[in-house]
Short mmCIF file of N, CA and C in Angstrom, two decimals:
data_model
loop_
_atom_site.label_atom_id
_atom_site.label_comp_id
_atom_site.label_asym_id
_atom_site.label_seq_id
_atom_site.Cartn_x
_atom_site.Cartn_y
_atom_site.Cartn_z
N MET M 5 10.64 7.67 -8.19
CA MET M 5 10.56 7.27 -9.58
C MET M 5 11.08 5.84 -9.69
N LEU M 6 10.43 5.07 -10.53
CA LEU M 6 10.88 3.70 -10.76
C LEU M 6 11.69 3.67 -12.04
N SER M 7 12.87 3.13 -11.95
CA SER M 7 13.71 3.09 -13.13
C SER M 7 13.17 2.13 -14.18
N LYS M 8 12.71 0.98 -13.77
CA LYS M 8 12.19 0.02 -14.73
C LYS M 8 10.92 -0.61 -14.21
N TRP M 9 9.84 -0.35 -14.89
CA TRP M 9 8.59 -1.07 -14.69
C TRP M 9 8.03 -1.27 -16.07
N GLU M 10 7.83 -2.51 -16.44
CA GLU M 10 7.42 -2.84 -17.80
C GLU M 10 5.94 -2.62 -18.07
N GLY M 11 5.21 -2.19 -17.06
CA GLY M 11 3.79 -1.91 -17.26
C GLY M 11 2.88 -3.10 -17.00
N THR M 12 3.43 -4.20 -16.51
CA THR M 12 2.63 -5.40 -16.26
C THR M 12 2.62 -5.73 -14.77
N PRO M 13 1.57 -6.39 -14.29
CA PRO M 13 1.55 -6.77 -12.88
C PRO M 13 2.75 -7.64 -12.47
N CYS M 14 3.18 -8.54 -13.35
CA CYS M 14 4.29 -9.42 -12.97
C CYS M 14 5.64 -8.70 -12.91
N SER M 15 5.72 -7.48 -13.45
CA SER M 15 6.99 -6.74 -13.38
C SER M 15 7.01 -5.73 -12.22
N LEU M 16 5.96 -5.73 -11.40
CA LEU M 16 5.93 -4.84 -10.24
C LEU M 16 6.94 -5.28 -9.18
N PRO M 17 7.42 -4.34 -8.39
CA PRO M 17 8.22 -4.73 -7.23
C PRO M 17 7.34 -5.55 -6.27
N SER M 18 7.95 -6.24 -5.33
CA SER M 18 7.16 -7.04 -4.39
C SER M 18 6.36 -6.15 -3.44
N GLY M 19 6.74 -4.90 -3.30
CA GLY M 19 6.02 -3.97 -2.44
C GLY M 19 6.87 -2.77 -2.12
N SER M 20 6.47 -2.04 -1.08
CA SER M 20 7.16 -0.80 -0.76
C SER M 20 8.61 -1.04 -0.35
N ASP M 21 8.88 -2.16 0.34
CA ASP M 21 10.27 -2.46 0.70
C ASP M 21 11.16 -2.55 -0.54
N GLU M 22 10.70 -3.27 -1.55
CA GLU M 22 11.52 -3.45 -2.76
C GLU M 22 11.65 -2.15 -3.55
N VAL M 23 10.62 -1.32 -3.54
CA VAL M 23 10.72 -0.02 -4.22
C VAL M 23 11.87 0.77 -3.61
N LEU M 24 11.95 0.78 -2.28
CA LEU M 24 13.03 1.51 -1.61
C LEU M 24 14.40 0.90 -1.93
N VAL M 25 14.48 -0.41 -1.93
CA VAL M 25 15.75 -1.08 -2.24
C VAL M 25 16.17 -0.76 -3.67
N ARG M 26 15.23 -0.85 -4.61
CA ARG M 26 15.56 -0.52 -6.01
C ARG M 26 16.04 0.92 -6.14
N GLY M 27 15.38 1.81 -5.41
CA GLY M 27 15.75 3.22 -5.49
C GLY M 27 17.15 3.49 -4.99
N VAL M 28 17.59 2.74 -3.99
CA VAL M 28 18.93 2.92 -3.43
C VAL M 28 19.97 2.18 -4.25
N ASP M 29 19.62 0.98 -4.70
CA ASP M 29 20.59 0.13 -5.40
C ASP M 29 20.88 0.54 -6.84
N ARG M 30 19.93 1.17 -7.47
CA ARG M 30 20.09 1.49 -8.89
C ARG M 30 20.16 2.99 -9.10
N ALA M 31 21.03 3.38 -9.97
CA ALA M 31 21.09 4.79 -10.34
C ALA M 31 19.84 5.12 -11.15
N ALA M 32 19.24 6.25 -10.87
CA ALA M 32 18.04 6.64 -11.59
C ALA M 32 18.36 6.95 -13.04
N PRO M 33 17.52 6.50 -13.96
CA PRO M 33 17.74 6.83 -15.37
C PRO M 33 17.36 8.28 -15.64
N ASP M 34 17.73 8.75 -16.82
CA ASP M 34 17.35 10.12 -17.19
C ASP M 34 15.84 10.27 -17.22
N ARG M 35 15.16 9.24 -17.68
CA ARG M 35 13.70 9.29 -17.78
C ARG M 35 13.14 8.01 -17.17
N PRO M 36 12.52 8.10 -16.00
CA PRO M 36 11.97 6.90 -15.37
C PRO M 36 10.73 6.41 -16.10
N ASP M 37 10.43 5.15 -15.91
CA ASP M 37 9.23 4.57 -16.51
C ASP M 37 7.96 5.00 -15.78
N ALA M 38 8.04 5.04 -14.44
CA ALA M 38 6.85 5.32 -13.63
C ALA M 38 7.24 6.02 -12.34
N VAL M 39 6.26 6.67 -11.76
CA VAL M 39 6.39 7.25 -10.44
C VAL M 39 5.73 6.26 -9.48
N CYS M 40 6.36 6.03 -8.34
CA CYS M 40 5.77 5.17 -7.32
C CYS M 40 5.59 5.99 -6.05
N MET M 41 4.37 6.11 -5.62
CA MET M 41 4.08 6.79 -4.36
C MET M 41 4.05 5.73 -3.26
N LEU M 42 4.83 5.93 -2.22
CA LEU M 42 4.91 4.92 -1.16
C LEU M 42 4.00 5.22 0.01
N SER M 43 3.80 6.45 0.34
CA SER M 43 2.98 6.78 1.49
C SER M 43 2.22 8.05 1.18
N VAL M 44 0.92 7.93 1.21
CA VAL M 44 0.06 9.08 0.98
C VAL M 44 -0.92 9.11 2.15
N SER M 45 -0.90 10.18 2.90
CA SER M 45 -1.85 10.26 4.01
C SER M 45 -2.30 11.70 4.20
N VAL M 46 -3.51 11.81 4.72
CA VAL M 46 -4.11 13.09 5.03
C VAL M 46 -4.49 13.05 6.50
N ASP M 47 -4.14 14.07 7.23
CA ASP M 47 -4.50 14.15 8.64
C ASP M 47 -6.00 13.92 8.79
N PRO M 48 -6.41 13.09 9.77
CA PRO M 48 -7.84 12.80 9.95
C PRO M 48 -8.72 14.05 10.04
N ALA M 49 -8.21 15.11 10.61
CA ALA M 49 -9.01 16.34 10.74
C ALA M 49 -9.29 16.99 9.38
N HIS M 50 -8.55 16.61 8.36
CA HIS M 50 -8.70 17.24 7.04
C HIS M 50 -9.20 16.27 5.97
N ARG M 51 -9.62 15.09 6.39
CA ARG M 51 -10.14 14.12 5.43
C ARG M 51 -11.51 14.54 4.94
N ALA M 52 -11.90 13.99 3.81
CA ALA M 52 -13.19 14.27 3.17
C ALA M 52 -13.28 15.72 2.70
N ALA M 53 -12.14 16.37 2.52
CA ALA M 53 -12.11 17.74 2.02
C ALA M 53 -11.56 17.81 0.60
N GLY M 54 -11.27 16.64 0.01
CA GLY M 54 -10.77 16.60 -1.35
C GLY M 54 -9.26 16.71 -1.48
N HIS M 55 -8.53 16.75 -0.35
CA HIS M 55 -7.07 16.90 -0.42
C HIS M 55 -6.40 15.70 -1.09
N ALA M 56 -6.83 14.50 -0.75
CA ALA M 56 -6.23 13.30 -1.34
C ALA M 56 -6.46 13.27 -2.84
N GLU M 57 -7.65 13.60 -3.26
CA GLU M 57 -7.96 13.62 -4.69
C GLU M 57 -7.10 14.64 -5.43
N ARG M 58 -6.93 15.83 -4.82
CA ARG M 58 -6.09 16.86 -5.45
C ARG M 58 -4.64 16.41 -5.54
N LEU M 59 -4.16 15.78 -4.49
CA LEU M 59 -2.77 15.30 -4.49
C LEU M 59 -2.58 14.23 -5.57
N LEU M 60 -3.46 13.26 -5.63
CA LEU M 60 -3.33 12.20 -6.64
C LEU M 60 -3.45 12.76 -8.06
N THR M 61 -4.34 13.71 -8.25
CA THR M 61 -4.49 14.33 -9.57
C THR M 61 -3.22 15.07 -9.97
N GLU M 62 -2.63 15.81 -9.04
CA GLU M 62 -1.39 16.54 -9.32
C GLU M 62 -0.25 15.58 -9.66
N VAL M 63 -0.11 14.52 -8.90
CA VAL M 63 0.96 13.55 -9.17
C VAL M 63 0.74 12.90 -10.54
N ARG M 64 -0.49 12.57 -10.87
CA ARG M 64 -0.77 11.98 -12.18
C ARG M 64 -0.41 12.95 -13.31
N GLN M 65 -0.74 14.20 -13.14
CA GLN M 65 -0.43 15.19 -14.18
C GLN M 65 1.08 15.35 -14.35
N ARG M 66 1.81 15.38 -13.25
CA ARG M 66 3.27 15.49 -13.34
C ARG M 66 3.87 14.23 -13.95
N ALA M 67 3.33 13.08 -13.59
CA ALA M 67 3.82 11.82 -14.16
C ALA M 67 3.59 11.79 -15.66
N ALA M 68 2.49 12.35 -16.11
CA ALA M 68 2.20 12.37 -17.55
C ALA M 68 3.29 13.11 -18.31
N ARG M 69 3.95 14.07 -17.65
CA ARG M 69 5.01 14.83 -18.30
C ARG M 69 6.38 14.16 -18.18
N HIS M 70 6.56 13.32 -17.15
CA HIS M 70 7.90 12.82 -16.85
C HIS M 70 8.05 11.30 -16.80
N ALA M 71 6.98 10.56 -16.69
CA ALA M 71 7.06 9.10 -16.55
C ALA M 71 5.95 8.48 -17.40
N PRO M 72 6.30 7.91 -18.55
CA PRO M 72 5.30 7.46 -19.51
C PRO M 72 4.33 6.39 -19.00
N ARG M 73 4.72 5.62 -18.01
CA ARG M 73 3.82 4.57 -17.52
C ARG M 73 2.92 5.04 -16.37
N GLY M 74 3.04 6.29 -15.95
CA GLY M 74 2.14 6.81 -14.94
C GLY M 74 2.60 6.58 -13.52
N VAL M 75 1.63 6.34 -12.65
CA VAL M 75 1.88 6.25 -11.22
C VAL M 75 1.41 4.89 -10.72
N ILE M 76 2.28 4.23 -9.96
CA ILE M 76 1.87 3.00 -9.29
C ILE M 76 1.99 3.22 -7.79
N ILE M 77 1.09 2.56 -7.05
CA ILE M 77 1.05 2.77 -5.61
C ILE M 77 0.69 1.45 -4.92
N PRO M 78 1.50 1.03 -3.93
CA PRO M 78 1.07 -0.09 -3.09
C PRO M 78 0.15 0.49 -2.00
N VAL M 79 -1.14 0.45 -2.26
CA VAL M 79 -2.12 1.09 -1.40
C VAL M 79 -2.31 0.31 -0.10
N ARG M 80 -2.29 1.04 1.01
CA ARG M 80 -2.59 0.46 2.33
C ARG M 80 -4.04 0.79 2.63
N PRO M 81 -4.94 -0.17 2.45
CA PRO M 81 -6.37 0.11 2.65
C PRO M 81 -6.66 0.60 4.07
N THR M 82 -7.41 1.69 4.18
CA THR M 82 -7.58 2.35 5.47
C THR M 82 -8.48 1.60 6.45
N ARG M 83 -9.44 0.84 5.96
CA ARG M 83 -10.32 0.12 6.89
C ARG M 83 -9.87 -1.32 7.15
N LYS M 84 -8.83 -1.77 6.50
CA LYS M 84 -8.37 -3.16 6.68
C LYS M 84 -7.99 -3.46 8.13
N PRO M 85 -7.46 -2.52 8.92
CA PRO M 85 -7.15 -2.85 10.32
C PRO M 85 -8.37 -3.31 11.13
N LEU M 86 -9.57 -2.97 10.67
CA LEU M 86 -10.78 -3.45 11.35
C LEU M 86 -11.05 -4.92 11.06
N TYR M 87 -10.39 -5.47 10.04
CA TYR M 87 -10.62 -6.84 9.59
C TYR M 87 -9.29 -7.57 9.39
N PRO M 88 -8.44 -7.63 10.42
CA PRO M 88 -7.10 -8.18 10.23
C PRO M 88 -7.05 -9.67 9.90
N LEU M 89 -8.11 -10.40 10.14
CA LEU M 89 -8.12 -11.84 9.86
C LEU M 89 -8.62 -12.17 8.46
N ILE M 90 -9.15 -11.18 7.76
CA ILE M 90 -9.65 -11.40 6.40
C ILE M 90 -8.47 -11.28 5.43
N PRO M 91 -8.25 -12.28 4.57
CA PRO M 91 -7.16 -12.17 3.59
C PRO M 91 -7.32 -10.92 2.71
N ILE M 92 -6.22 -10.30 2.38
CA ILE M 92 -6.25 -9.04 1.62
C ILE M 92 -6.98 -9.18 0.29
N ASP M 93 -6.84 -10.33 -0.39
CA ASP M 93 -7.53 -10.53 -1.67
C ASP M 93 -9.04 -10.39 -1.50
N GLU M 94 -9.56 -11.06 -0.45
CA GLU M 94 -10.99 -11.01 -0.18
C GLU M 94 -11.41 -9.61 0.20
N TYR M 95 -10.66 -9.00 1.10
CA TYR M 95 -10.98 -7.65 1.56
C TYR M 95 -11.02 -6.68 0.38
N ALA M 96 -10.02 -6.73 -0.48
CA ALA M 96 -9.94 -5.79 -1.61
C ALA M 96 -11.11 -5.96 -2.58
N ALA M 97 -11.72 -7.13 -2.59
CA ALA M 97 -12.84 -7.40 -3.50
C ALA M 97 -14.19 -7.02 -2.90
N TRP M 98 -14.23 -6.69 -1.62
CA TRP M 98 -15.51 -6.34 -0.99
C TRP M 98 -16.12 -5.10 -1.65
N LYS M 99 -17.44 -5.14 -1.77
CA LYS M 99 -18.19 -4.02 -2.36
C LYS M 99 -19.22 -3.51 -1.36
N ARG M 100 -19.53 -2.25 -1.49
CA ARG M 100 -20.62 -1.67 -0.72
C ARG M 100 -21.94 -2.04 -1.39
N PRO M 101 -23.08 -1.83 -0.73
CA PRO M 101 -24.37 -2.14 -1.37
C PRO M 101 -24.57 -1.43 -2.71
N ASP M 102 -23.95 -0.25 -2.88
CA ASP M 102 -24.10 0.48 -4.15
C ASP M 102 -23.15 -0.02 -5.24
N GLY M 103 -22.36 -1.07 -4.93
CA GLY M 103 -21.46 -1.65 -5.92
C GLY M 103 -20.07 -1.05 -5.94
N ARG M 104 -19.87 0.02 -5.20
CA ARG M 104 -18.55 0.65 -5.16
C ARG M 104 -17.65 -0.10 -4.20
N CYS M 105 -16.35 0.09 -4.34
CA CYS M 105 -15.36 -0.56 -3.49
C CYS M 105 -15.62 -0.21 -2.01
N PHE M 106 -15.52 -1.21 -1.15
CA PHE M 106 -15.79 -1.04 0.28
C PHE M 106 -14.78 -0.11 0.95
N ASP M 107 -13.49 -0.30 0.69
CA ASP M 107 -12.47 0.47 1.38
C ASP M 107 -12.42 1.90 0.83
N PRO M 108 -12.51 2.92 1.70
CA PRO M 108 -12.54 4.30 1.20
C PRO M 108 -11.29 4.73 0.43
N TRP M 109 -10.11 4.33 0.89
CA TRP M 109 -8.88 4.78 0.22
C TRP M 109 -8.70 4.07 -1.11
N LEU M 110 -8.97 2.80 -1.13
CA LEU M 110 -8.90 2.06 -2.39
C LEU M 110 -9.97 2.58 -3.36
N ARG M 111 -11.15 2.86 -2.83
CA ARG M 111 -12.25 3.40 -3.65
C ARG M 111 -11.84 4.74 -4.27
N THR M 112 -11.16 5.59 -3.50
CA THR M 112 -10.72 6.89 -4.03
C THR M 112 -9.85 6.69 -5.26
N HIS M 113 -8.89 5.77 -5.17
CA HIS M 113 -8.01 5.51 -6.31
C HIS M 113 -8.80 5.01 -7.52
N LEU M 114 -9.66 4.04 -7.30
CA LEU M 114 -10.41 3.44 -8.41
C LEU M 114 -11.34 4.46 -9.05
N GLU M 115 -11.95 5.31 -8.25
CA GLU M 115 -12.87 6.30 -8.81
C GLU M 115 -12.15 7.45 -9.50
N LEU M 116 -10.84 7.57 -9.27
CA LEU M 116 -10.04 8.55 -10.01
C LEU M 116 -9.46 7.94 -11.29
N GLY M 117 -9.82 6.70 -11.58
CA GLY M 117 -9.38 6.08 -12.83
C GLY M 117 -8.26 5.07 -12.70
N ALA M 118 -7.82 4.77 -11.49
CA ALA M 118 -6.77 3.76 -11.31
C ALA M 118 -7.38 2.38 -11.53
N ARG M 119 -6.52 1.44 -11.82
CA ARG M 119 -6.98 0.04 -11.90
C ARG M 119 -6.12 -0.79 -10.96
N ARG M 120 -6.77 -1.79 -10.39
CA ARG M 120 -6.05 -2.71 -9.50
C ARG M 120 -5.17 -3.61 -10.33
N LEU M 121 -3.91 -3.73 -9.93
CA LEU M 121 -2.97 -4.59 -10.64
C LEU M 121 -2.74 -5.92 -9.92
N GLY M 122 -2.90 -5.94 -8.62
CA GLY M 122 -2.65 -7.16 -7.88
C GLY M 122 -2.36 -6.87 -6.42
N ILE M 123 -1.92 -7.91 -5.75
CA ILE M 123 -1.65 -7.82 -4.32
C ILE M 123 -0.14 -7.88 -4.08
N ALA M 124 0.33 -6.98 -3.25
CA ALA M 124 1.72 -7.02 -2.78
C ALA M 124 1.65 -7.74 -1.43
N ARG M 125 1.85 -9.04 -1.43
CA ARG M 125 1.64 -9.86 -0.23
C ARG M 125 2.60 -9.53 0.91
N ALA M 126 3.80 -9.13 0.58
CA ALA M 126 4.79 -8.78 1.60
C ALA M 126 5.36 -7.41 1.26
N SER M 127 4.47 -6.42 1.23
CA SER M 127 4.89 -5.08 0.84
C SER M 127 5.86 -4.47 1.85
N LEU M 128 5.57 -4.67 3.12
CA LEU M 128 6.39 -4.14 4.19
C LEU M 128 6.61 -5.27 5.20
N VAL M 129 7.85 -5.61 5.47
CA VAL M 129 8.15 -6.70 6.41
C VAL M 129 9.03 -6.14 7.53
N ILE M 130 8.56 -6.33 8.76
CA ILE M 130 9.30 -5.88 9.94
C ILE M 130 9.50 -7.09 10.84
N ARG M 131 10.75 -7.47 11.04
CA ARG M 131 11.10 -8.61 11.90
C ARG M 131 11.94 -8.09 13.06
N GLN M 132 11.47 -8.35 14.27
CA GLN M 132 12.14 -7.86 15.48
C GLN M 132 12.08 -8.93 16.56
N PRO M 133 12.98 -8.88 17.53
CA PRO M 133 12.88 -9.79 18.67
C PRO M 133 11.54 -9.59 19.40
N VAL M 134 11.02 -10.66 19.96
CA VAL M 134 9.75 -10.60 20.67
C VAL M 134 9.80 -9.56 21.79
N SER M 135 10.94 -9.42 22.45
CA SER M 135 11.05 -8.45 23.54
C SER M 135 10.77 -7.03 23.04
N ARG M 136 11.20 -6.73 21.84
CA ARG M 136 10.96 -5.39 21.28
C ARG M 136 9.48 -5.18 20.96
N TRP M 137 8.84 -6.23 20.41
CA TRP M 137 7.40 -6.15 20.13
C TRP M 137 6.63 -6.00 21.44
N ALA M 138 7.02 -6.76 22.48
CA ALA M 138 6.33 -6.69 23.78
C ALA M 138 6.45 -5.29 24.37
N GLU M 139 7.62 -4.70 24.23
CA GLU M 139 7.83 -3.33 24.72
C GLU M 139 6.91 -2.36 23.98
N PHE M 140 6.83 -2.51 22.66
CA PHE M 140 5.97 -1.66 21.84
C PHE M 140 4.50 -1.82 22.23
N LEU M 141 4.07 -3.06 22.44
CA LEU M 141 2.67 -3.33 22.76
C LEU M 141 2.31 -3.05 24.21
N GLY M 142 3.31 -3.08 25.08
CA GLY M 142 3.04 -2.86 26.48
C GLY M 142 2.54 -4.08 27.22
N HIS M 143 2.71 -5.24 26.62
CA HIS M 143 2.34 -6.50 27.28
C HIS M 143 3.18 -7.63 26.70
N PRO M 144 3.35 -8.71 27.47
CA PRO M 144 4.19 -9.81 26.99
C PRO M 144 3.53 -10.59 25.85
N LEU M 145 4.37 -11.23 25.07
CA LEU M 145 3.94 -12.16 24.02
C LEU M 145 4.54 -13.51 24.42
N PRO M 146 3.82 -14.28 25.27
CA PRO M 146 4.43 -15.44 25.92
C PRO M 146 4.65 -16.67 25.04
N GLY M 147 4.12 -16.67 23.84
CA GLY M 147 4.33 -17.86 23.02
C GLY M 147 4.14 -17.60 21.55
N PRO M 148 4.54 -18.58 20.73
CA PRO M 148 4.38 -18.44 19.29
C PRO M 148 2.91 -18.38 18.89
N GLY M 149 2.67 -17.82 17.73
CA GLY M 149 1.32 -17.73 17.18
C GLY M 149 1.07 -16.36 16.59
N ASP M 150 -0.18 -16.13 16.21
CA ASP M 150 -0.57 -14.85 15.64
C ASP M 150 -1.14 -13.97 16.75
N HIS M 151 -0.64 -12.73 16.82
CA HIS M 151 -1.05 -11.80 17.86
C HIS M 151 -1.57 -10.52 17.22
N PRO M 152 -2.66 -9.95 17.75
CA PRO M 152 -3.17 -8.70 17.17
C PRO M 152 -2.22 -7.54 17.43
N LEU M 153 -2.15 -6.67 16.45
CA LEU M 153 -1.36 -5.43 16.55
C LEU M 153 -2.31 -4.26 16.29
N PRO M 154 -2.40 -3.30 17.19
CA PRO M 154 -3.30 -2.16 16.95
C PRO M 154 -2.95 -1.45 15.64
N GLY M 155 -3.96 -1.22 14.82
CA GLY M 155 -3.78 -0.49 13.57
C GLY M 155 -3.16 -1.27 12.44
N ALA M 156 -2.87 -2.55 12.66
CA ALA M 156 -2.20 -3.37 11.64
C ALA M 156 -3.21 -4.01 10.70
N LEU M 157 -2.75 -4.32 9.50
CA LEU M 157 -3.61 -4.96 8.52
C LEU M 157 -3.74 -6.46 8.73
N VAL M 158 -2.74 -7.03 9.36
CA VAL M 158 -2.70 -8.48 9.64
C VAL M 158 -2.09 -8.67 11.02
N PRO M 159 -2.27 -9.85 11.61
CA PRO M 159 -1.65 -10.09 12.92
C PRO M 159 -0.13 -10.18 12.83
N LEU M 160 0.50 -9.97 13.96
CA LEU M 160 1.93 -10.19 14.13
C LEU M 160 2.14 -11.69 14.29
N ARG M 161 3.06 -12.26 13.56
CA ARG M 161 3.36 -13.68 13.68
C ARG M 161 4.61 -13.86 14.53
N VAL M 162 4.43 -14.49 15.68
CA VAL M 162 5.54 -14.76 16.58
C VAL M 162 5.97 -16.20 16.38
N SER M 163 7.26 -16.40 16.16
CA SER M 163 7.79 -17.74 15.90
C SER M 163 8.53 -18.26 17.13
N ALA M 164 8.78 -19.55 17.13
CA ALA M 164 9.46 -20.21 18.26
C ALA M 164 10.91 -19.74 18.40
N ASP M 165 11.45 -19.08 17.39
CA ASP M 165 12.85 -18.62 17.47
C ASP M 165 13.01 -17.30 18.23
N GLY M 166 11.90 -16.80 18.80
CA GLY M 166 11.98 -15.59 19.61
C GLY M 166 11.85 -14.30 18.82
N HIS M 167 11.34 -14.38 17.60
CA HIS M 167 11.15 -13.19 16.78
C HIS M 167 9.68 -13.05 16.39
N GLY M 168 9.28 -11.82 16.18
CA GLY M 168 7.96 -11.52 15.66
C GLY M 168 8.11 -10.86 14.32
N THR M 169 7.28 -11.25 13.36
CA THR M 169 7.35 -10.68 12.02
C THR M 169 5.98 -10.14 11.63
N TYR M 170 5.99 -8.88 11.25
CA TYR M 170 4.79 -8.25 10.70
C TYR M 170 5.00 -8.17 9.19
N THR M 171 4.13 -8.82 8.45
CA THR M 171 4.22 -8.86 6.99
C THR M 171 2.97 -8.20 6.42
N GLU M 172 3.09 -6.93 6.07
CA GLU M 172 1.93 -6.17 5.63
C GLU M 172 1.67 -6.32 4.14
N PRO M 173 0.45 -6.72 3.79
CA PRO M 173 0.08 -6.76 2.37
C PRO M 173 -0.48 -5.40 1.95
N ASN M 174 -0.32 -5.06 0.70
CA ASN M 174 -0.92 -3.86 0.12
C ASN M 174 -1.58 -4.25 -1.20
N VAL M 175 -2.31 -3.32 -1.78
CA VAL M 175 -2.98 -3.53 -3.06
C VAL M 175 -2.33 -2.61 -4.08
N TRP M 176 -1.72 -3.20 -5.12
CA TRP M 176 -1.10 -2.39 -6.17
C TRP M 176 -2.18 -1.77 -7.05
N VAL M 177 -2.08 -0.45 -7.27
CA VAL M 177 -2.95 0.23 -8.23
C VAL M 177 -2.07 1.00 -9.21
N HIS M 178 -2.63 1.23 -10.37
CA HIS M 178 -1.93 1.98 -11.42
C HIS M 178 -2.80 3.12 -11.90
N HIS M 179 -2.28 4.32 -11.81
CA HIS M 179 -2.91 5.51 -12.37
C HIS M 179 -2.18 5.79 -13.69
N PRO M 180 -2.84 5.62 -14.82
CA PRO M 180 -2.13 5.83 -16.09
C PRO M 180 -1.76 7.29 -16.31
N ALA M 181 -0.71 7.48 -17.07
CA ALA M 181 -0.31 8.82 -17.51
C ALA M 181 -0.88 9.04 -18.89
N GLY M 182 -0.74 10.23 -19.37
CA GLY M 182 -1.17 10.49 -20.75
C GLY M 182 -2.53 11.14 -20.81
N PRO M 183 -3.19 11.05 -21.98
CA PRO M 183 -4.43 11.76 -22.21
C PRO M 183 -5.54 11.42 -21.21
N GLY M 184 -5.52 10.20 -20.66
CA GLY M 184 -6.55 9.81 -19.71
C GLY M 184 -6.34 10.36 -18.32
N ALA M 185 -5.17 10.92 -18.06
CA ALA M 185 -4.91 11.46 -16.72
C ALA M 185 -5.73 12.71 -16.51
N PRO M 186 -6.26 12.89 -15.32
CA PRO M 186 -7.07 14.08 -15.06
C PRO M 186 -6.27 15.35 -15.19
#
């Protein structure tokens, strides 16, 4: 639950990292303004069975009873790892030939009535020594620059100071509460 969200894009947290910090740093009010879902996933073996839609609908209905501003989500687009060099703004605007949103997960939200609020440019930031990234990847990172990360939305940026930083962007969406909620 978000203690304070004024309902505008400019009052959103910077991303999932800030949502967690706000949740720890601030005592929850008696009645939160909005619900924020940080991670929603369905096992690949169970996708396309309507589970995600049912989950989002249930959360929206509960938010309508408890959080007047509804549900906000920093969405991690599922196909973005296939296009890590494309800026998130451009990727989020891509359309299929039928005019629907290109990304399946973002499309699910929009077709359930959510609206895009903006981009969380640094939703999740992970900074680690290059040695730790090399261990994770199973190969050395011999110099500064942008390096591909399997499954990542953007490349890992390795700096001359011996650290690598993964700065994941997400797309903020808002599912309204109230009579319009499914």
